[in-house]
Amino acid sequence: MEGAMLRISSDQHFKLNSLAEEAHVSIEEIASRAIDAFQLKTMEEEQELEILAEAVIESNKKAIKSLKEAHEALQDTLAHFARN
């Protein structure tokens, strides 16, 4: 473990002490838990963004395929009417 000095407002200090008392742990433990929770949330958000990005990429591929098929159908229709 390493020590660190944190500058926090008196309101934050009061909240930190209150949380520590309620949980029956030190204020250092509350700070450590907060950091761990923040890191976990950040990792979960990154994973969610990756999944979302993959879904967007897949959706775009399908949209491009559909547009190409629609364009080909339109070209066939125009060619048909051009012959008549």
XYZ file of C-alpha atoms in Angstrom:
84
model
C 0.000 0.000 0.000
C 1.089 3.539 -0.685
C 0.095 6.719 1.071
C -1.325 9.769 -0.645
C -2.593 13.160 0.434
C -5.901 14.198 -1.074
C -7.297 17.696 -1.062
C -11.055 17.471 -0.677
C -13.705 19.896 0.470
C -14.990 19.785 4.026
C -18.313 18.511 2.655
C -16.552 15.659 0.862
C -14.543 14.900 4.010
C -17.755 14.699 6.025
C -19.300 12.344 3.445
C -16.159 10.208 3.393
C -16.177 9.900 7.180
C -19.894 9.090 7.192
C -19.477 6.350 4.591
C -16.546 4.868 6.501
C -18.481 4.851 9.767
C -21.530 3.245 8.153
C -19.406 0.526 6.548
C -17.204 0.100 9.649
C -14.049 0.590 7.602
C -11.372 3.262 7.294
C -11.705 6.264 5.016
C -8.769 4.839 3.063
C -10.815 1.695 2.404
C -13.731 3.795 1.151
C -11.373 5.665 -1.201
C -9.899 2.369 -2.461
C -13.359 0.925 -3.064
C -14.411 4.052 -4.956
C -11.362 3.820 -7.221
C -11.957 0.107 -7.857
C -15.628 0.743 -8.650
C -14.687 3.547 -11.051
C -12.178 1.325 -12.871
C -14.690 -1.515 -13.151
C -17.350 0.828 -14.524
C -14.871 2.211 -17.057
C -13.934 -1.304 -18.238
C -17.597 -2.306 -18.514
C -18.347 0.847 -20.508
C -15.446 0.089 -22.863
C -16.786 -3.429 -23.425
C -20.284 -2.076 -24.073
C -18.880 0.446 -26.558
C -16.979 -2.319 -28.363
C -20.156 -4.393 -28.656
C -22.077 -1.350 -29.869
C -19.380 -0.494 -32.429
C -19.434 -4.065 -33.752
C -23.234 -3.900 -34.053
C -23.011 -0.601 -35.956
C -20.382 -2.026 -38.318
C -22.504 -5.124 -38.982
C -25.600 -2.986 -39.512
C -23.714 -0.788 -41.980
C -22.539 -3.845 -43.921
C -26.128 -5.071 -44.206
C -27.346 -1.606 -45.228
C -24.680 -1.337 -47.929
C -25.608 -4.792 -49.246
C -29.304 -3.833 -49.336
C -28.527 -0.569 -51.119
C -26.442 -2.385 -53.737
C -29.262 -4.872 -54.311
C -31.803 -2.045 -54.590
C -29.532 -0.181 -57.017
C -29.179 -3.302 -59.178
C -32.954 -3.819 -59.158
C -33.465 -0.189 -60.150
C -30.936 -0.517 -62.986
C -32.717 -3.657 -64.219
C -36.074 -1.858 -64.093
C -34.716 1.177 -65.957
C -33.124 -1.083 -68.580
C -36.427 -2.920 -69.017
C -38.351 0.318 -69.626
C -35.615 1.636 -71.924
C -36.165 -1.356 -74.233
C -39.885 -0.714 -74.519
